[in-house]
Coordinates of C-alpha atoms in Angstrom, one line a residue:
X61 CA 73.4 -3.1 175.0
X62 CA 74.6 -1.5 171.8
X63 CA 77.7 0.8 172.3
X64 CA 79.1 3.0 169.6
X65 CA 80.9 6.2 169.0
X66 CA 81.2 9.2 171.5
X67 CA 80.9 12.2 169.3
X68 CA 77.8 14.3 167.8
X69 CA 77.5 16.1 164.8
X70 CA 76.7 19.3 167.0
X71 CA 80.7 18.5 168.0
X72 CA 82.1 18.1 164.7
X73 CA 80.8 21.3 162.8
X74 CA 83.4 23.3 165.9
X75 CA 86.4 23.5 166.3
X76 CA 88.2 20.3 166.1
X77 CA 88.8 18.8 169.7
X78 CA 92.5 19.2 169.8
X79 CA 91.8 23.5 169.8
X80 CA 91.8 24.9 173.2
X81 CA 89.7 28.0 171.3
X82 CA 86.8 25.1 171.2
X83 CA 83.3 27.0 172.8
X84 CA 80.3 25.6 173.3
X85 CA 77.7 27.7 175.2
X86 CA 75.7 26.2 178.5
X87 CA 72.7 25.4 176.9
X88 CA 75.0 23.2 174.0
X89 CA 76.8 21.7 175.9
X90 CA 74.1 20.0 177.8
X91 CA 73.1 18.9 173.9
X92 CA 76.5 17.6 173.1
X93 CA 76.0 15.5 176.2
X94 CA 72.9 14.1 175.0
X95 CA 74.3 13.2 171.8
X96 CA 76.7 11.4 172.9
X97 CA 75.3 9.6 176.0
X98 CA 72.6 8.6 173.1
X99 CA 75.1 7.3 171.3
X100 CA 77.0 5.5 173.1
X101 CA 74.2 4.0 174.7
X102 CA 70.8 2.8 173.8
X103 CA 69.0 3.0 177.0
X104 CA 69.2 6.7 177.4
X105 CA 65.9 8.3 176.7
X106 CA 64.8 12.1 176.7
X107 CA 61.0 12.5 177.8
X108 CA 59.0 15.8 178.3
X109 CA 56.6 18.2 176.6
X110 CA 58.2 20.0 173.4
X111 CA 61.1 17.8 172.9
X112 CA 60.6 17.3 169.2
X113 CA 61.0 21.2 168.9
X114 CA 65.1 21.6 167.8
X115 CA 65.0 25.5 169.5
X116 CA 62.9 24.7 172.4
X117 CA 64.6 24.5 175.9
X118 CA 67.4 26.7 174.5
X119 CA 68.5 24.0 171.7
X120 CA 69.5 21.4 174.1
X121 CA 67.4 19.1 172.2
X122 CA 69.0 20.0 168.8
X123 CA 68.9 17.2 166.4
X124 CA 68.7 14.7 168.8
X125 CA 64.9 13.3 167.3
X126 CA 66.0 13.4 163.5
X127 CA 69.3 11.2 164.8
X128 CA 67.8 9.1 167.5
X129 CA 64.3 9.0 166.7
X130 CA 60.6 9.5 168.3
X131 CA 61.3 6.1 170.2
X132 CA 63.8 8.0 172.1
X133 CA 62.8 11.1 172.2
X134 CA 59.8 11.2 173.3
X135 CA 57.2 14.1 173.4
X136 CA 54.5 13.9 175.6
X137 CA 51.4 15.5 176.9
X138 CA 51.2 18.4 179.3
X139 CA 51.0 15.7 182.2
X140 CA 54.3 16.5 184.3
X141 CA 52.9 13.7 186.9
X142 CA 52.5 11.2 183.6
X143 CA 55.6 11.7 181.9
X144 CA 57.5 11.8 184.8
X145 CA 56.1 8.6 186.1
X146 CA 56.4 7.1 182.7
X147 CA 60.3 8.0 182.8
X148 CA 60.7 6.4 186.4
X149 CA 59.2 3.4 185.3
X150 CA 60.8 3.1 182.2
X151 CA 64.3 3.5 184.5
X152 CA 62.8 0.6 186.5
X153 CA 62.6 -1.1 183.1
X154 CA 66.3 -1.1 182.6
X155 CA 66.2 2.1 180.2
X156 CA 67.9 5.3 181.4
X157 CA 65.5 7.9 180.9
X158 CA 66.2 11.7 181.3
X159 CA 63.0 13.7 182.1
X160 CA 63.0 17.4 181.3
X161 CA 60.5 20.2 183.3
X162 CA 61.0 23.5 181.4
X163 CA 59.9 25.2 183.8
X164 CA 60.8 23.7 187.5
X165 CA 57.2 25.2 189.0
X166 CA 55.1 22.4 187.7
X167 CA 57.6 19.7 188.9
X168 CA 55.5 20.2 192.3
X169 CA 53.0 17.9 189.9
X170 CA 55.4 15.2 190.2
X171 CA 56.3 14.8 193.4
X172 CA 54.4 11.4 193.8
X173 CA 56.8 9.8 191.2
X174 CA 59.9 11.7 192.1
X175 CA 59.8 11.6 196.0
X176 CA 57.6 8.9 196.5
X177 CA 58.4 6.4 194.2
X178 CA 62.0 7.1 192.7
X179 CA 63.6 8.6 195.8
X180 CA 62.5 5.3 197.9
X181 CA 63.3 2.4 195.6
X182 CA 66.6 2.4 196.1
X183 CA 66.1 1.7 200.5
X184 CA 62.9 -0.2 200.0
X185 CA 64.9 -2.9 198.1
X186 CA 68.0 -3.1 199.6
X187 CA 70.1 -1.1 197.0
X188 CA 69.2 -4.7 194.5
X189 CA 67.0 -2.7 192.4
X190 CA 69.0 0.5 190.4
X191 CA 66.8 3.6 189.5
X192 CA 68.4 5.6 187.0
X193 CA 66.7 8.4 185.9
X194 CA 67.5 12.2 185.8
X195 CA 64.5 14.6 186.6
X196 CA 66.0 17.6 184.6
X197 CA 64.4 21.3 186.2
X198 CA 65.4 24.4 184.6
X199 CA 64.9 28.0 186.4
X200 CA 63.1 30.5 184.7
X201 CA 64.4 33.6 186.5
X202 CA 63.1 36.9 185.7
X203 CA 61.9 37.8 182.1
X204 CA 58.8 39.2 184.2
X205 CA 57.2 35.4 184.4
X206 CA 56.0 36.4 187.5
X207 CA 56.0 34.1 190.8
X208 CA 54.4 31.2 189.2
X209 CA 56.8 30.3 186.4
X210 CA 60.1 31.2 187.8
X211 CA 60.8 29.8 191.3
X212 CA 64.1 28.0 192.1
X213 CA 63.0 24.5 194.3
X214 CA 66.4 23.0 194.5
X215 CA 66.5 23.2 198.3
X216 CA 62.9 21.2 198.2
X217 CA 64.3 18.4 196.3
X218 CA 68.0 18.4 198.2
X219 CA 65.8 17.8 201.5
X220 CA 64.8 14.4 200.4
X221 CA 66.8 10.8 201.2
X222 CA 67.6 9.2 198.0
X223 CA 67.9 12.2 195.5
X224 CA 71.0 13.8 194.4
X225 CA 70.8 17.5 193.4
X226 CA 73.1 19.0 190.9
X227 CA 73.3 22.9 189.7
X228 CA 76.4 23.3 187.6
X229 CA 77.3 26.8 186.7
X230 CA 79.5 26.6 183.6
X231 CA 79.0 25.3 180.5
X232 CA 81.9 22.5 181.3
X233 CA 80.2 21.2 184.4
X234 CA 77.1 21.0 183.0
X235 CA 77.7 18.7 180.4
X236 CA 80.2 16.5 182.8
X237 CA 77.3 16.5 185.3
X238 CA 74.8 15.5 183.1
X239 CA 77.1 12.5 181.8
X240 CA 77.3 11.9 185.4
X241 CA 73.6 12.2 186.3
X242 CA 73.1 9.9 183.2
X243 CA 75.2 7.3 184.2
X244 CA 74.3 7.4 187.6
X245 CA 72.6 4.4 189.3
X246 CA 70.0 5.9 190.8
X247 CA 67.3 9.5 190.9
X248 CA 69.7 12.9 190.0
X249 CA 67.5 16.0 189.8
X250 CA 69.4 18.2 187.3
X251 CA 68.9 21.6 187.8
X252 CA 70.0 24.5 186.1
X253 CA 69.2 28.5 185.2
X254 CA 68.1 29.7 182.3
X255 CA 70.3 32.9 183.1
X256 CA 73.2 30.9 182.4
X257 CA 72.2 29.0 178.6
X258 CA 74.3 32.1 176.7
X259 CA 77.7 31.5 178.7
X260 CA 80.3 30.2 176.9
X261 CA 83.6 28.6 177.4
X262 CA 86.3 25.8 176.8
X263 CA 84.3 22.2 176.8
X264 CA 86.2 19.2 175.7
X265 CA 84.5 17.4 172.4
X266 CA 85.4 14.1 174.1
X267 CA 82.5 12.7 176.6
X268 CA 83.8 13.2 180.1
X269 CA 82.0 13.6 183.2
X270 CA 82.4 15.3 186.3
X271 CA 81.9 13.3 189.7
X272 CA 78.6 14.3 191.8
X273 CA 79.6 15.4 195.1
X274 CA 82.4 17.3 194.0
X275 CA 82.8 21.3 193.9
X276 CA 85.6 23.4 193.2
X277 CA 87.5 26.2 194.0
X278 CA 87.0 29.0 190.8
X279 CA 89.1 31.4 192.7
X280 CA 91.4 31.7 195.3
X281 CA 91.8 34.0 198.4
X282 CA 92.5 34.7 202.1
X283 CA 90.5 37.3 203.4
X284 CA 86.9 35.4 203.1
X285 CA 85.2 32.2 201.5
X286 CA 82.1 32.7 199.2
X287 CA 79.9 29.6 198.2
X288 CA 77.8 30.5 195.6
X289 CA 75.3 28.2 193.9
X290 CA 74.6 27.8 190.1
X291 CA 74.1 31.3 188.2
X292 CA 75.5 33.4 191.3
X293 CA 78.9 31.9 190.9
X294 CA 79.1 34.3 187.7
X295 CA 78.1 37.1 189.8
X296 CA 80.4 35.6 192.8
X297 CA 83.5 36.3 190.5
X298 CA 82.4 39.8 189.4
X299 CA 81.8 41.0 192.9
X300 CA 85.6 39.2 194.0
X301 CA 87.5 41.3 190.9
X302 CA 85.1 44.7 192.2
X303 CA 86.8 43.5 195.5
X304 CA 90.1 42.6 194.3
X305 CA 90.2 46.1 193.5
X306 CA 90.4 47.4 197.2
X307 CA 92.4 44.6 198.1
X308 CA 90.6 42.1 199.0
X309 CA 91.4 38.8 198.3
X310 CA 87.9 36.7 197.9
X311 CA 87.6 32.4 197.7
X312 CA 85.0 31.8 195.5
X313 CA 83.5 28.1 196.2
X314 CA 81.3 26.5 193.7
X315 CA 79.7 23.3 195.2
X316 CA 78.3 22.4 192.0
X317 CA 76.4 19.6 193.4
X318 CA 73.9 20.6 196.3
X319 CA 73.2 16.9 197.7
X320 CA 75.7 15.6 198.6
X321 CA 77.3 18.3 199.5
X322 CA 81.0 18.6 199.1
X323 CA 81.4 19.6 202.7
X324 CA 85.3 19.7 203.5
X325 CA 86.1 21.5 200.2
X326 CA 83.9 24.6 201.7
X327 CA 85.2 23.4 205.4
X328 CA 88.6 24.2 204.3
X329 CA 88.4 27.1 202.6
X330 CA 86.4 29.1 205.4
X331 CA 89.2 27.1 208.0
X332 CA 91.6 29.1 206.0
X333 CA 89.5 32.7 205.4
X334 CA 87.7 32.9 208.8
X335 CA 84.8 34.3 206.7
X336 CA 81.9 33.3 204.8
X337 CA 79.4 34.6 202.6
X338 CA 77.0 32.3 201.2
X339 CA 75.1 33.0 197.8
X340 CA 72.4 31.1 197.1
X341 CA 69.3 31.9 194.4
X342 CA 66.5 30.1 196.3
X343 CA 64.9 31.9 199.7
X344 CA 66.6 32.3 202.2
X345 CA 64.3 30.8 204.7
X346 CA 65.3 26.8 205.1
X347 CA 67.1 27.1 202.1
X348 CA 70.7 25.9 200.2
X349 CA 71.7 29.1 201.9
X350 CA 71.1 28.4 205.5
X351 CA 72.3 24.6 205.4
X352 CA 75.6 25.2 204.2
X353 CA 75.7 27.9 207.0
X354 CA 74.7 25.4 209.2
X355 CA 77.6 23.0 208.4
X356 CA 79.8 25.5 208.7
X357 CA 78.6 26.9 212.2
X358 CA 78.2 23.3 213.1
X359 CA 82.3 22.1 212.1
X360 CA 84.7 25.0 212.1
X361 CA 82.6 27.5 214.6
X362 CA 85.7 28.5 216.4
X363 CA 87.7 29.5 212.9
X364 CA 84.8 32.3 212.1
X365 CA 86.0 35.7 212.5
X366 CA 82.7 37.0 212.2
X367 CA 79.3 35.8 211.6
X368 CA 78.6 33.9 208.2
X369 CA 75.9 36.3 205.7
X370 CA 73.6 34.9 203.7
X371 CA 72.7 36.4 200.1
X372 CA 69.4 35.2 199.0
X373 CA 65.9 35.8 197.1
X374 CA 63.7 37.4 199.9
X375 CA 60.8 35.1 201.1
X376 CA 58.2 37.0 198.9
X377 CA 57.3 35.3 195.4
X378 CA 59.1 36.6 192.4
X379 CA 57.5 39.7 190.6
X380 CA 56.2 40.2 187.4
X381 CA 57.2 43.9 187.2
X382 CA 60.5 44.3 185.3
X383 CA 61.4 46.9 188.0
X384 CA 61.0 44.9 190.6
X385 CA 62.6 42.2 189.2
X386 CA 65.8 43.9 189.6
X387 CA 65.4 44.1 193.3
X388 CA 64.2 40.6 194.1
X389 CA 67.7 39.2 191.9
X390 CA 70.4 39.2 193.8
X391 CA 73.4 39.7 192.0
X392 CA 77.5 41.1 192.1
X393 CA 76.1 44.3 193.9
X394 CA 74.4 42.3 196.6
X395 CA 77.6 39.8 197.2
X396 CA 80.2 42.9 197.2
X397 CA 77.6 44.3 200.1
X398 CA 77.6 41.3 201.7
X399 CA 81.2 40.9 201.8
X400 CA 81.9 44.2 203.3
X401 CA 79.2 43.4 206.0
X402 CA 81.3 39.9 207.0
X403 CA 84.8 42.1 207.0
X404 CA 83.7 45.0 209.1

């Protein structure tokens, strides 16, 4: 297997690497991974509808068919079963395709080739035979899409043996996850939020990636632990400096990967807090939200000071109404409630 360079145009027309002032927004730096994953090797593969388009999917597929090529990057029909079958084969082939769902809803079409198929290969033969695709979801929240093109199924896909789940919530994790996700041996559903595609911050140029499995502390504190997941680790921060201002001293815990779970990092920090607030953008019924409680309640019961909260989407569908929209979105407002709730 050819393996060349590890830098992409989309890298070199920044700031050179060396600069700390370097940004790349979310939605780039999941392009810069592609580039240089591409790059560096030949068996990595985008598939899905729209993929020739540089703009669509908020430019992560910038220049990556003029550089790499239709054999590559591959555009297919409106068939999320077909191409996502297509891309699971094609990892059974040796290649190392990444299969992207613009809109997560219609990855319920593929659940033959995802669940059945990819999800078991790895068990049915012994661990001999690798799998190495990513199935790539992205959350269209709000935008008044209405319930049918904007529902967050993470905690669908983290319920099944043999799939990781990933939801970075920076623009540095979710490059370094995706490396990860690429390189990994076997199924990775990638998920992440539209919401977050405009955030920018400090990536490396360099390829690095950023182990599955593994959260990380974006703030410390001693009064209570919040885990928040993917976009609501923004609002998480914005609700602990509203806090800070009362003097309240708020952990903010970002799992980044859903499945596995990075259990004793969250274990820790509510051993340490004796509260926990747990922000999730899924439902709250059998969600993200109530598992992580659930390994809590389950490990360090006797170190809760109070009962764990849960901050959530209710379990209605998500409205088209603009209005409404702001009420079904839980955001800062909701987690600084939530907080004052687990203190009282």
């Amino acid at each position: 297997m050819q393996q060349r360079g590890v830098h992409s145009p989309i890298s070199r027309r920044r700031v050179p690497m060396s600069s700390p002032n370097r940004k790349l927004s979310y939605s780039l730096a999941i392009n810069e991974a592609f580039h240089q994953t591409m790059e560096q090797d030949d068996s990595v593969m985008l598939i899905g509808q729209g993929v020739k388009s540089p703009w669509y999917v908020g430019n992560t597929a910038l220049g990556l068919i003029s550089r790499f090529g239709e054999a590559r990057v591959i555009d297919t029909p409106v068939s999320e079963n077909a191409m996502t079958g297509a891309a699971v084969g094609a990892a059974l082939a040796g290649m190392r395709p990444v299969v992207v769902h613009p809109r997560m809803d219609f990855m319920l079409y593929a659940f033959d080739p995802i669940i059945n198929e990819a999800a078991n290969w790895h068990y049915m033969n012994g661990g001999r035979l690798p799998v190495p695709v990513v199935v790539w979801g992205v959350i269209n929240r709000a935008g008044e899409q209405g319930a049918q093109h904007s529902q967050a199924l993470h905690a669908m896909f983290a319920h099944v043996p043999g799939l990781k789940v990933v939801m970075p919530a920076t623009p540095y994790d979710a490059k370094g996850l995706m490396v990860a996700a690429i390189r990994d041996d076997n199924p990775v559903v990638f998920i992440d939020d539209r919401w977050l595609y405009n955030t920018e911050e400090h990536v490396p140029e360099e390829i690095y990636s950023v182990p599955i499995g593994k959260g990380i502390v974006r703030r410390k504190g001693k009064d209570i632990t919040v885990v928040a997941v993917s976009y609501l680790v923004k609002e998480a921060l914005q609700a602990a400096e509203i806090l800070a201002q009362d003097g309240i001293e708020v952990e903010v815990v970002d799992p980044r990967t859903i499945k596995p779970l990075d259990e004793e990092l969250i274990l820790d920090s509510v051993r340490k807090t004796g509260r926990a607030v747990i922000a999730d953008g899924g439902w709250k019924s059998y969600g993200v939200a109530a598992e992580i409680s659930a390994v809590i309640a389950e490990n360090c019961l006797s170190s809760l000071k109070s009962n764990i909260v849960r901050v959530t989407l209710p379990d209605l569908p998500a409205p088209a109404s603009r209005t409404l929209e702001q009420a079904y979105y839980p955001r800062a407002a909701e987690i600084v409630a939530a907080v004052r709730k687990a203190l009282l």
